[in-house]
Amino acid sequence: MELSVNGREAYVYTGGRTFDASLPTVVFIHGAEHDHCVWVLQTRYFAHHGRSVLAVDLPGHGRSAGPVLGSVEEMADWIVALLDAAGVGKAALVGHSMGSLIALECAARHPARVSALALVGTAFPMRVSDELLGATRDDEPLAQDMVNIWSHSAYAQYPGNPGPGFWVMGENLRLMQRQKPGVMHADFVACNAYANGAAAAAAVKCPALLVLGKRDIMTPPRATKELMAAMPQSRKVEIAGSGHALMAEKPDEVLEALVGFV
Amino acid sequence: MANPRYLGFDTLSLHAGQQPDPTTGARATPIFQTTSFVFRDTDHAASLFNMERAGHVYSRISNPTNAVLEERIAALENGIGAIATASGQAALHLAVCTIAGAGSHIVSSRSLYGGSHNLLQYTLKRFGIETTFVDPRNLDGWRAAIRPNTRLLFAETLGNPGLDVLDVPNVAQIAHEAKLPLLVDSTFTTPYLMRPFDLGADLLYHSATKFLGGHGVAIGGLLVDGGAFDWEASGRFPELTEPYDGFHGMDFQEESTVAAFLLRARREGLRDFGACMAPTVAFQILQGVETLALRMQRHVENTREVAAFLAGHAAVESVNYPELDTHPDCALARKLLPRGCGAVFTFAIKGGRAAGRRFIESLRVFSHLANVGDAKSLVIHPASTTHFRMDDAALAAAGIGPGTIRLSVGLEDPRDLIDDLAGALRVSQKN
Ligand SMILES: Cc1ncc(COP(=O)(O)O)c(C=O)c1O
């Protein structure tokens, strides 16, 4: 579905169903250098199980017009502008990686608009090493390889993928290569610069769920202590055998964790 | 964090797509010899049918043993995924019919395996898909043959029978300038000798019957998607970018930015044409893939020895192998195929059809049959077998001389192969 958000064209995937604002709405927010299709094995399910789905392409990503927004805070406000454009009052937010920071910040800034918060593959602070940040600026193909390799558990290089016939690392690499030059650097700068996570978490009053990969080395489960402490109402699900690319490596487990929560 | 590195080719050949079976601990890939898979409950069933969840329903559409093979070949090819098919021919048919239909047009190299030529020239034409055949070496010819209704450019990485080396980067560029994908038949090169996606091709397939299996016991094919072609930007592929009535109005390109082609090929092509691979065959092909790198190295080493022997033999008119500097594509082969030009090549024997017949009938180690890519060495003499009805002029038009012999060099001791050839060449020259 195409929407006009802040005067620019934005694409949202609605899970294979016509969007219906009268149903409880779940917004899915992808991470850095990605688009809506990272959620393909979760979103379609919700759209056919009593929810309306808005799986966004963030500005400058996938089919949405640019420019890329430079900070987590701006992207958080953009999510609310998107809810306005879709005619949705309140929605559950599900975010992955950079998208989890956007969802967190959005829930803190706009508590009246967010009913529940699910953070998948999250960490705060989400520091990016100088080496990777430099590569996103100077050598995107190298940075894409770094992120692709570090995002998948050691075993994901030979996984036995539940999506028959797909090679998850190949798919992920091609998806990153589809994003426009410069997007990757802007996204990683935004993750690295985001400083408001602990304060935002303390301000979040809605139910919160963290879905973490036990083998995640990009956002390791131990890097969520501060967030969990600031959100006493939060709960976490750790998924065995998954790295940072949880929705591809363990699609059913991520889905089960979200069912009943959003 | 340490320097990131992908697993190497040899490791992927053994491991990609499979971990020890979580239920039984089986290290080898189990053969899931079952037509169907039980659902946990009715909702699980409905969500599998509707592509809401990943999983297996029915072995025509997907099967866990096949999935290991598909994923392994996709990893070796640096693609995003693959579909195992009943044969190499089924893979070509699936590729074409996923993105072309009545009124569509294909531009194809004329240097093709006879079966592929038949499919394009005669059979698909009956269904309204027209093909223009071009000389694969003539880049302007490719460009000139493209029409508004063209959907695909197609060629073999090493063409039949002359072993034309496909200039993949340049033909891919011509395709992409016209917003069209390039499909290649990679059967003769395998991912060990060439990875066409790294050179710009968009789709590829294998007759897995040949080198991927390597043992000559199973017929199969694999269709692989490189995932880089932008179907939406092309605007020529409503099959992938507009709602499909045959699957709940699914728009495949919206479902997956990179995998629209494979989703449609599986959900329509495997479902409706039904040319799936049997799980036991997938297991057999996997056994071959485990040793692909080792075998291809040995195939190439043996082929080099045999080609050098033949090139120096008095009863041989010419040897047609792209590594030899007498081949027109020698320079291109050095660039695109640094690990070797495979194990299939032709040579011309002095004395025409009669000498060819005597030669074939005198061989003891080489087997006279219509296949290539076996671990065992194979031979055929087109003028006295597959093409025996053609006169010399018709043969010449097909790039075949009366004395043309095709070899597929196997993994035997090369001294035995050379002795066998030497003996048969001697007999061939006796009148
Ligand atoms: C180059 C090439 N492509 C395709 C095929 C067809 O494969 P299959 O026999 O597995 O259908 C063959 C078979 O001889 C071949 O040699």
XYZ file of C-alpha atoms and ligand atoms in Angstrom:
709
model
C 0.000 0.000 0.000
C 1.262 3.495 -0.864
C 0.710 6.303 1.642
C 1.766 9.903 1.703
C 3.696 10.532 4.920
C 4.925 14.061 5.610
C 4.354 14.795 1.943
C 6.476 11.932 0.663
C 5.535 8.612 -0.820
C 5.839 5.708 1.619
C 5.327 2.008 0.967
C 3.885 -0.379 3.545
C 3.335 -4.104 3.078
C -0.002 -5.121 4.537
C 0.507 -8.894 4.733
C -1.413 -9.827 1.590
C -4.707 -8.314 2.830
C -6.370 -4.988 2.240
C -5.573 -2.719 5.164
C -8.475 -2.265 7.609
C -7.904 0.433 10.234
C -10.749 -0.884 12.356
C -8.745 -3.972 13.342
C -5.972 -3.908 15.965
C -2.887 -2.774 14.050
C 0.673 -4.055 14.278
C 3.518 -2.003 12.813
C 6.687 -3.884 11.815
C 9.875 -1.813 11.556
C 12.915 -3.269 9.791
C 16.540 -2.638 10.702
C 19.486 -0.978 9.002
C 19.952 -1.500 5.234
C 16.771 -3.609 5.071
C 13.133 -3.280 4.014
C 9.723 -4.736 4.938
C 10.400 -8.164 3.492
C 12.575 -9.274 6.421
C 9.227 -9.854 8.178
C 7.643 -12.008 5.456
C 7.326 -15.068 7.695
C 5.630 -13.139 10.503
C 3.539 -10.408 8.890
C 1.396 -12.504 6.569
C 0.362 -14.623 9.535
C -0.885 -11.657 11.581
C -2.714 -10.172 8.607
C -4.647 -13.437 8.352
C -5.200 -13.752 12.101
C -7.307 -10.774 13.086
C -4.717 -8.000 12.848
C -4.023 -5.264 10.373
C -0.380 -5.114 9.399
C 1.768 -2.156 8.430
C 5.238 -3.438 7.590
C 7.015 -0.261 6.603
C 9.801 0.582 4.223
C 11.476 3.394 6.179
C 12.163 6.589 4.176
C 14.871 5.970 1.589
C 14.612 2.172 2.016
C 12.924 -0.318 -0.321
C 10.122 1.422 -2.197
C 9.724 4.439 0.082
C 10.940 7.808 -1.157
C 13.991 9.342 0.485
C 15.770 10.995 1.950
C 16.817 8.679 4.750
C 16.039 10.197 8.147
C 19.243 10.719 10.057
C 18.264 9.805 13.596
C 16.265 7.297 15.599
C 14.206 10.180 17.021
C 13.172 11.425 13.556
C 12.280 7.906 12.461
C 10.210 7.469 15.659
C 8.199 10.581 14.801
C 7.851 9.333 11.221
C 6.136 6.163 12.535
C 3.471 8.324 14.168
C 3.063 10.335 10.981
C 2.551 7.018 9.208
C -0.145 5.994 11.731
C -1.855 9.321 11.048
C -1.689 8.719 7.308
C -3.170 5.242 7.718
C -5.903 6.492 10.048
C -4.694 4.411 12.988
C -5.002 5.713 16.544
C -2.998 3.186 18.489
C -0.823 0.298 17.334
C 1.517 -2.372 18.631
C 5.096 -1.840 17.405
C 7.518 -4.600 16.498
C 11.049 -3.539 15.586
C 14.223 -5.370 14.641
C 17.678 -4.021 15.437
C 17.641 -0.316 14.410
C 13.884 -0.753 14.097
C 13.725 -1.819 17.753
C 15.304 1.486 18.798
C 12.791 3.346 16.615
C 9.916 1.439 18.233
C 11.296 2.100 21.732
C 11.744 5.802 21.135
C 8.313 6.034 19.525
C 6.639 4.354 22.522
C 8.394 6.783 24.876
C 7.561 9.919 22.881
C 4.035 9.003 21.911
C 2.632 6.780 24.694
C -0.945 7.417 23.577
C -0.212 5.858 20.174
C 1.534 2.648 21.218
C -0.279 -0.293 22.799
C 2.581 -2.793 23.035
C 6.270 -2.882 22.210
C 8.221 -5.883 20.886
C 11.967 -5.444 20.453
C 13.592 -8.149 18.327
C 17.398 -8.449 18.218
C 17.788 -5.334 20.326
C 20.505 -3.771 22.492
C 21.185 -0.478 24.159
C 23.489 1.193 23.594
C 23.695 -0.110 20.030
C 27.323 0.788 19.482
C 28.819 0.175 16.086
C 32.550 -0.536 15.971
C 34.730 2.090 14.298
C 35.826 -0.532 11.820
C 32.269 -1.297 10.686
C 31.176 2.325 10.739
C 34.183 3.209 8.598
C 33.371 0.411 6.175
C 29.753 1.557 5.802
C 31.135 4.939 4.740
C 34.105 3.851 2.589
C 33.403 0.330 1.346
C 29.757 -0.732 1.345
C 30.359 -4.223 -0.103
C 32.816 -4.976 2.711
C 30.402 -3.582 5.291
C 27.589 -5.707 3.837
C 29.731 -8.829 4.118
C 30.662 -7.970 7.703
C 27.049 -7.435 8.712
C 25.852 -10.484 6.800
C 28.395 -12.781 8.437
C 28.009 -11.320 11.926
C 24.211 -11.291 11.695
C 23.857 -15.016 11.300
C 24.720 -17.577 13.918
C 27.796 -19.644 13.180
C 25.477 -22.436 12.136
C 23.437 -20.264 9.811
C 26.109 -20.683 7.201
C 24.766 -24.225 6.955
C 21.327 -23.987 8.449
C 18.778 -26.272 6.845
C 16.517 -23.310 6.354
C 12.855 -23.734 7.246
C 11.924 -21.718 4.131
C 12.411 -24.529 1.607
C 15.157 -23.920 -0.905
C 16.314 -20.516 0.315
C 19.876 -19.680 1.280
C 19.303 -17.095 4.018
C 22.727 -15.471 3.822
C 22.437 -15.054 0.063
C 18.996 -13.514 0.403
C 20.131 -11.135 3.113
C 23.141 -9.995 1.114
C 21.042 -9.285 -1.981
C 18.483 -7.397 0.091
C 21.227 -5.150 1.469
C 22.619 -4.655 -2.041
C 19.167 -3.434 -3.157
C 19.310 -0.432 -0.803
C 20.633 2.788 -2.249
C 24.259 3.826 -1.706
C 24.647 5.815 1.492
C 21.653 4.265 3.249
C 23.793 1.820 5.175
C 26.091 4.479 6.569
C 23.190 6.734 7.572
C 21.470 3.846 9.374
C 24.549 2.739 11.279
C 25.343 6.307 12.275
C 21.781 6.611 13.609
C 22.128 3.388 15.673
C 25.507 4.424 17.029
C 24.392 7.941 17.927
C 21.179 6.999 19.687
C 21.684 7.933 23.339
C 18.171 8.090 24.726
C 17.498 4.349 25.126
C 17.606 4.089 28.910
C 15.491 7.222 29.409
C 13.047 6.084 26.727
C 12.726 2.646 28.317
C 12.006 4.237 31.689
C 9.217 6.257 30.076
C 7.580 3.237 28.413
C 4.511 2.094 30.316
C 2.944 -0.321 27.829
C 3.708 -4.057 27.854
C 7.158 -4.800 26.429
C 8.706 -7.973 25.046
C 12.312 -8.607 24.058
C 12.979 -11.397 21.546
C 16.681 -12.235 21.522
C 18.920 -14.664 19.675
C 21.131 -16.663 22.040
C 23.941 -16.637 19.477
C 23.509 -13.008 18.457
C 26.907 -11.298 18.357
C 25.634 -8.027 16.842
C 23.206 -7.332 19.696
C 24.106 -9.970 22.305
C 21.422 -10.761 24.903
C 23.629 -9.425 27.701
C 23.494 -5.980 26.087
C 19.824 -5.635 27.097
C 20.335 -5.453 30.900
C 19.880 -1.690 31.050
C 16.711 -1.831 28.958
C 15.184 -4.656 30.997
C 15.999 -2.874 34.267
C 14.341 0.307 33.037
C 11.201 -1.595 31.955
C 10.182 -3.732 34.940
C 7.027 -4.748 33.049
C 9.112 -6.279 30.239
C 9.569 -9.928 29.491
C 12.164 -11.626 27.323
C 12.235 -14.687 25.096
C 15.655 -16.037 24.148
C 15.728 -18.163 21.006
C 18.279 -20.970 20.948
C 20.430 -21.387 17.853
C 19.682 -17.961 16.412
C 21.948 -15.072 15.592
C 20.884 -11.505 14.888
C 18.825 -12.372 11.796
C 16.158 -13.996 13.964
C 13.200 -13.631 11.596
C 15.019 -15.598 8.899
C 16.971 -18.041 11.047
C 14.118 -18.952 13.401
C 10.928 -17.653 11.770
C 8.471 -19.869 13.613
C 10.034 -19.193 17.020
C 9.849 -15.432 16.445
C 6.246 -15.784 15.324
C 5.325 -17.874 18.397
C 6.944 -15.281 20.665
C 4.841 -12.522 19.104
C 1.532 -14.413 18.951
C -0.592 -13.393 21.924
C 1.601 -10.366 22.594
C 0.745 -8.054 19.728
C 35.469 -9.016 16.064
C 37.735 -11.058 13.818
C 37.841 -10.502 10.062
C 34.568 -11.811 8.664
C 34.846 -14.640 6.207
C 32.264 -16.802 4.462
C 32.730 -20.553 4.534
C 34.803 -21.786 1.601
C 33.525 -23.709 -1.413
C 34.699 -27.119 -0.201
C 33.118 -26.608 3.220
C 29.827 -25.489 1.700
C 29.844 -28.522 -0.641
C 29.758 -30.715 2.446
C 27.708 -28.691 4.890
C 25.512 -25.995 3.330
C 21.858 -26.571 4.021
C 22.263 -29.331 6.563
C 23.073 -29.937 10.204
C 22.910 -33.275 11.996
C 19.284 -34.355 12.161
C 17.923 -32.941 15.449
C 15.665 -35.944 16.087
C 17.970 -38.872 15.342
C 21.466 -37.380 15.278
C 21.947 -38.696 11.735
C 25.022 -36.987 10.248
C 24.203 -37.747 6.613
C 21.202 -36.051 5.038
C 18.220 -38.334 5.636
C 16.034 -39.287 2.677
C 12.613 -37.988 3.627
C 10.806 -40.496 1.466
C 7.321 -39.219 2.156
C 4.696 -37.618 -0.017
C 3.213 -35.452 2.735
C 3.773 -33.891 6.138
C 1.292 -33.835 9.038
C -0.104 -30.543 10.238
C -0.028 -29.629 13.918
C -3.647 -28.430 13.723
C -6.050 -26.857 11.266
C -4.670 -23.375 11.779
C -1.126 -24.603 11.109
C -2.396 -26.255 7.934
C -4.127 -23.092 6.751
C -1.085 -20.928 7.456
C 1.241 -23.283 5.586
C -1.067 -23.333 2.562
C -1.279 -19.553 2.634
C 2.508 -19.034 2.878
C 2.174 -17.431 6.301
C 4.730 -19.812 7.737
C 7.664 -21.747 6.348
C 7.419 -25.511 6.211
C 6.579 -28.531 4.089
C 3.124 -29.644 2.979
C 3.484 -32.003 0.027
C 6.640 -33.253 -1.712
C 5.668 -31.979 -5.155
C 6.098 -28.461 -3.784
C 8.893 -28.963 -1.260
C 10.642 -31.717 0.642
C 13.335 -31.537 3.366
C 15.875 -33.662 1.453
C 15.368 -31.591 -1.693
C 15.625 -28.420 0.404
C 19.131 -29.392 1.529
C 20.228 -29.838 -2.085
C 18.539 -26.603 -3.156
C 20.138 -24.617 -0.389
C 23.550 -26.180 -0.958
C 23.595 -25.361 -4.662
C 22.316 -21.839 -3.987
C 25.180 -21.367 -1.519
C 27.778 -22.747 -3.947
C 26.449 -20.488 -6.707
C 26.259 -17.393 -4.477
C 22.544 -17.207 -5.233
C 19.552 -16.750 -2.957
C 17.793 -20.067 -3.430
C 17.075 -22.898 -5.823
C 14.413 -25.336 -6.952
C 15.194 -28.990 -7.572
C 13.461 -30.328 -10.676
C 12.865 -33.673 -12.335
C 15.575 -33.052 -14.965
C 17.676 -30.333 -16.505
C 15.000 -29.951 -19.178
C 12.378 -29.429 -16.472
C 14.562 -26.689 -14.955
C 14.760 -24.847 -18.286
C 11.030 -25.218 -18.821
C 10.290 -23.963 -15.304
C 12.570 -20.948 -15.762
C 10.985 -19.961 -19.074
C 7.383 -20.580 -18.109
C 7.657 -18.605 -14.864
C 8.340 -15.373 -16.742
C 7.148 -15.988 -20.311
C 3.874 -17.021 -21.924
C 2.041 -16.926 -25.224
C 3.244 -13.854 -27.116
C 6.623 -13.755 -25.375
C 9.963 -13.926 -27.114
C 13.353 -15.328 -26.129
C 16.773 -14.529 -27.530
C 18.919 -17.632 -27.304
C 22.390 -18.681 -28.267
C 22.244 -21.118 -31.182
C 25.004 -23.216 -29.569
C 22.788 -25.372 -27.427
C 22.322 -28.890 -26.202
C 19.909 -30.527 -28.715
C 17.179 -31.012 -26.113
C 17.173 -27.324 -25.207
C 17.106 -26.431 -28.884
C 14.106 -28.698 -29.441
C 12.230 -27.164 -26.515
C 12.774 -23.606 -27.744
C 12.603 -24.120 -31.506
C 9.629 -26.447 -31.724
C 7.813 -27.172 -28.494
C 7.537 -23.782 -26.805
C 6.623 -22.291 -30.182
C 3.518 -24.467 -30.091
C 2.587 -22.628 -26.892
C 3.187 -19.194 -28.409
C 6.717 -18.543 -27.140
C 9.045 -17.623 -30.012
C 12.824 -17.838 -29.955
C 15.407 -16.052 -32.074
C 18.720 -17.913 -32.221
C 21.942 -15.914 -32.370
C 25.645 -16.608 -32.655
C 26.752 -16.339 -29.001
C 30.041 -14.701 -30.007
C 28.310 -11.859 -31.849
C 27.388 -9.281 -29.208
C 25.660 -7.004 -31.728
C 23.569 -9.977 -32.796
C 22.273 -10.371 -29.250
C 21.397 -6.702 -29.057
C 19.705 -6.643 -32.459
C 17.510 -9.661 -31.708
C 15.818 -8.109 -28.667
C 12.188 -7.109 -29.285
C 9.592 -5.330 -27.145
C 8.123 -8.714 -26.160
C 11.459 -10.325 -25.292
C 11.501 -11.713 -21.768
C 14.801 -13.543 -21.511
C 18.294 -13.970 -22.920
C 19.577 -17.534 -22.752
C 22.857 -19.366 -23.421
C 25.099 -22.152 -22.182
C 28.242 -21.158 -20.277
C 30.107 -23.518 -22.615
C 28.057 -23.966 -25.774
C 27.289 -27.189 -27.599
C 29.024 -28.586 -29.593
C 31.785 -26.030 -30.289
C 32.415 -25.110 -26.624
C 31.826 -21.431 -27.300
C 32.716 -19.666 -24.064
C 29.856 -17.356 -23.162
C 30.988 -13.787 -22.561
C 28.756 -13.595 -19.510
C 29.658 -10.038 -18.391
C 28.980 -8.536 -21.813
C 25.857 -10.526 -22.648
C 24.517 -9.754 -19.156
C 25.149 -6.084 -19.798
C 23.209 -6.236 -23.067
C 20.361 -7.955 -21.225
C 20.375 -5.402 -18.423
C 20.431 -2.444 -20.804
C 17.151 -3.854 -22.163
C 15.899 -4.506 -18.587
C 15.927 -8.243 -19.231
C 17.422 -11.113 -17.258
C 20.137 -13.458 -18.533
C 19.577 -17.170 -17.912
C 22.525 -19.529 -18.352
C 22.830 -23.300 -18.521
C 25.782 -23.984 -16.211
C 25.809 -27.736 -16.647
C 29.279 -27.997 -18.231
C 31.014 -25.606 -15.856
C 29.395 -26.267 -12.449
C 29.877 -23.645 -9.717
C 33.407 -24.936 -9.228
C 34.601 -23.656 -12.612
C 32.357 -20.605 -12.997
C 29.949 -18.677 -10.791
C 27.801 -16.877 -13.375
C 26.016 -14.660 -10.822
C 29.358 -13.125 -9.879
C 29.785 -12.272 -13.588
C 26.337 -10.706 -14.037
C 23.944 -13.544 -14.944
C 20.558 -13.445 -13.209
C 19.251 -16.999 -13.334
C 20.958 -20.305 -13.990
C 20.214 -23.973 -14.115
C 22.020 -27.278 -14.109
C 21.335 -30.643 -15.528
C 22.284 -32.219 -12.174
C 22.323 -35.471 -14.118
C 25.856 -34.533 -15.165
C 28.747 -33.251 -13.025
C 26.756 -32.295 -9.910
C 25.753 -35.926 -9.447
C 28.845 -37.198 -11.206
C 27.943 -40.849 -10.813
C 25.545 -41.209 -13.716
C 22.799 -42.796 -11.605
C 20.142 -40.087 -11.411
C 18.369 -37.575 -13.655
C 17.703 -34.197 -12.070
C 17.885 -30.435 -12.461
C 18.388 -27.326 -10.371
C 17.077 -23.857 -11.137
C 18.913 -21.149 -9.182
C 18.055 -17.461 -8.704
C 20.813 -14.892 -8.217
C 18.337 -12.503 -6.590
C 19.817 -9.331 -8.076
C 17.457 -8.735 -11.006
C 14.941 -5.949 -10.344
C 11.678 -7.241 -11.858
C 9.747 -4.202 -10.669
C 12.117 -1.718 -12.305
C 12.021 -3.736 -15.537
C 8.281 -3.354 -15.885
C 8.076 -6.365 -18.220
C 7.106 -9.037 -15.714
C 3.527 -8.694 -14.482
C 3.759 -12.374 -13.422
C 6.014 -11.234 -10.601
C 4.922 -7.677 -9.910
C 1.141 -7.776 -10.124
C -1.465 -9.741 -8.160
C -1.712 -13.404 -9.212
C -5.250 -14.766 -9.221
C -3.890 -18.290 -8.900
C -2.584 -17.569 -5.389
C -4.997 -15.331 -3.447
C -3.966 -12.256 -5.420
C -0.384 -12.569 -4.250
C 2.051 -9.970 -5.591
C 5.310 -11.904 -5.369
C 7.508 -8.838 -5.582
C 5.775 -7.338 -2.533
C 6.209 -10.563 -0.582
C 9.918 -10.592 -1.231
C 12.077 -7.856 -2.670
C 14.667 -10.354 -3.912
C 12.932 -13.737 -4.241
C 9.821 -13.025 -6.318
C 10.967 -15.297 -9.150
C 11.576 -18.310 -6.917
C 8.315 -17.827 -5.034
C 6.332 -17.844 -8.260
C 8.327 -20.711 -9.772
C 7.587 -22.898 -6.766
C 4.016 -21.763 -6.088
C 2.929 -21.928 -9.715
C 5.446 -23.939 -11.724
C 6.134 -26.816 -9.344
C 2.542 -26.845 -8.159
C 0.979 -26.912 -11.634
C 3.533 -28.442 -14.015
C 4.642 -30.780 -11.246
C 8.126 -31.651 -12.532
C 9.586 -32.099 -9.049
C 12.654 -34.097 -8.037
C 12.218 -37.296 -6.040
C 13.799 -37.119 -2.558
C 15.956 -40.184 -3.224
C 17.347 -38.459 -6.301
C 18.077 -35.351 -4.228
C 20.047 -37.573 -1.845
C 21.959 -39.142 -4.728
C 22.835 -35.762 -6.215
C 23.936 -34.566 -2.762
C 26.390 -37.462 -2.555
C 27.982 -36.142 -5.718
C 28.008 -32.495 -4.648
C 30.008 -33.402 -1.517
C 33.036 -34.129 -3.731
C 32.359 -31.651 -6.530
C 35.574 -29.629 -6.097
C 37.796 -32.708 -5.965
C 36.145 -34.306 -8.934
C 36.173 -31.198 -11.105
C 39.888 -30.702 -10.439
C 40.578 -34.255 -11.555
C 38.193 -33.991 -14.533
C 40.088 -30.913 -15.716
C 43.553 -32.440 -15.129
C 42.620 -35.570 -17.058
C 41.028 -33.535 -19.827
C 44.162 -31.445 -20.237
C 46.271 -34.582 -20.595
C 43.880 -36.184 -23.048
C 43.507 -33.006 -25.118
C 47.283 -32.554 -25.291
C 47.714 -36.153 -26.376
C 45.120 -35.835 -29.109
C 46.461 -32.488 -30.312
C 49.805 -34.172 -31.009
C 48.423 -37.280 -32.716
C 48.819 -37.840 -36.468
C 45.301 -39.280 -36.891
C 43.695 -36.193 -35.357
C 42.801 -33.253 -37.563
C 41.929 -30.774 -34.805
C 41.048 -30.561 -31.113
C 38.360 -28.176 -29.983
C 39.010 -27.290 -26.322
C 38.930 -23.649 -25.169
C 42.171 -23.961 -23.207
C 44.106 -24.623 -26.418
C 45.242 -21.520 -28.272
C 43.696 -22.919 -31.461
C 40.223 -22.303 -29.948
C 38.638 -18.947 -30.853
C 37.650 -18.274 -27.229
C 40.999 -19.120 -25.666
C 41.609 -15.615 -24.275
C 38.069 -15.337 -22.916
C 38.385 -18.785 -21.332
C 41.542 -17.709 -19.502
C 39.638 -14.771 -18.070
C 36.303 -16.401 -17.183
C 37.362 -19.998 -16.547
C 40.753 -19.819 -14.832
C 40.215 -23.167 -13.122
C 39.617 -24.968 -16.392
C 37.140 -25.454 -19.199
C 35.514 -28.625 -17.984
C 35.750 -32.147 -19.254
C 33.649 -32.213 -22.407
C 35.207 -31.385 -25.768
C 35.291 -32.476 -29.377
C 38.016 -33.425 -31.805
C 38.033 -34.303 -35.502
C 39.411 -37.622 -36.595
C 40.982 -38.056 -40.029
C 39.015 -40.299 -42.377
C 35.451 -39.053 -41.833
C 32.444 -41.123 -40.830
C 34.010 -44.515 -41.427
C 37.091 -43.752 -39.342
C 34.841 -42.340 -36.604
C 32.805 -45.528 -36.534
C 35.909 -47.752 -36.322
C 37.344 -45.530 -33.582
C 34.222 -45.688 -31.375
C 33.884 -49.435 -31.755
C 37.496 -50.042 -30.749
C 37.418 -48.144 -27.452
C 37.462 -50.273 -24.309
C 37.578 -47.806 -21.366
C 35.454 -45.036 -22.883
C 31.746 -45.933 -22.923
C 29.766 -45.228 -26.068
C 26.581 -43.524 -24.877
C 24.537 -40.327 -25.009
C 25.503 -38.527 -21.822
C 28.279 -36.360 -20.391
C 29.611 -35.552 -16.953
C 29.896 -39.060 -15.549
C 32.845 -40.173 -13.392
C 33.414 -42.703 -16.187
C 34.758 -41.530 -19.529
C 32.187 -41.309 -22.312
C 32.294 -40.940 -26.085
C 29.910 -40.334 -28.951
C 30.335 -39.904 -32.707
C 27.440 -37.642 -33.774
C 27.717 -38.377 -37.514
C 27.100 -42.093 -37.011
C 24.633 -41.843 -34.090
C 22.599 -38.805 -32.969
C 22.943 -37.048 -36.339
C 23.247 -40.066 -38.685
C 20.366 -38.934 -40.919
C 22.108 -35.672 -41.801
C 24.302 -35.270 -44.867
C 27.671 -33.573 -44.523
C 26.293 -30.131 -45.421
C 23.578 -30.312 -42.754
C 26.151 -31.533 -40.258
C 28.431 -28.614 -41.044
C 25.574 -26.174 -40.411
C 25.209 -27.702 -36.958
C 28.919 -27.234 -36.344
C 29.639 -30.942 -36.646
C 32.025 -32.572 -39.108
C 31.799 -36.176 -40.329
C 34.797 -37.013 -38.143
C 33.740 -35.056 -35.044
C 34.018 -37.089 -31.855
C 32.767 -35.807 -28.494
C 34.505 -36.960 -25.337
C 33.466 -36.542 -21.727
C 36.648 -37.256 -19.809
C 36.166 -39.106 -16.534
C 38.192 -39.776 -13.438
C 40.091 -42.903 -14.523
C 43.890 -43.110 -14.522
C 44.753 -40.782 -17.415
C 47.351 -43.254 -18.713
C 44.583 -45.790 -19.278
C 42.484 -43.217 -21.116
C 45.380 -42.282 -23.369
C 46.249 -45.935 -24.070
C 42.613 -46.595 -24.955
C 42.472 -43.612 -27.316
C 45.836 -44.490 -28.889
C 44.692 -48.036 -29.657
C 41.388 -46.928 -31.153
C 43.021 -44.192 -33.232
C 45.373 -46.794 -34.677
C 42.435 -49.028 -35.669
C 40.487 -46.054 -37.055
C 43.129 -45.353 -39.671
C 43.208 -48.928 -41.087
C 41.141 -49.270 -44.233
C 24.206 -28.811 -21.459
C 22.980 -29.596 -21.111
N 21.900 -28.944 -20.643
C 20.774 -29.610 -20.343
C 20.671 -30.961 -20.479
C 19.365 -31.629 -20.151
O 19.430 -32.227 -18.901
P 18.556 -33.499 -18.478
O 18.963 -34.631 -19.345
O 18.917 -33.662 -17.039
O 17.131 -33.121 -18.667
C 21.765 -31.697 -20.939
C 21.674 -33.173 -21.107
O 22.355 -33.783 -21.875
C 22.951 -30.992 -21.262
O 24.032 -31.636 -21.724
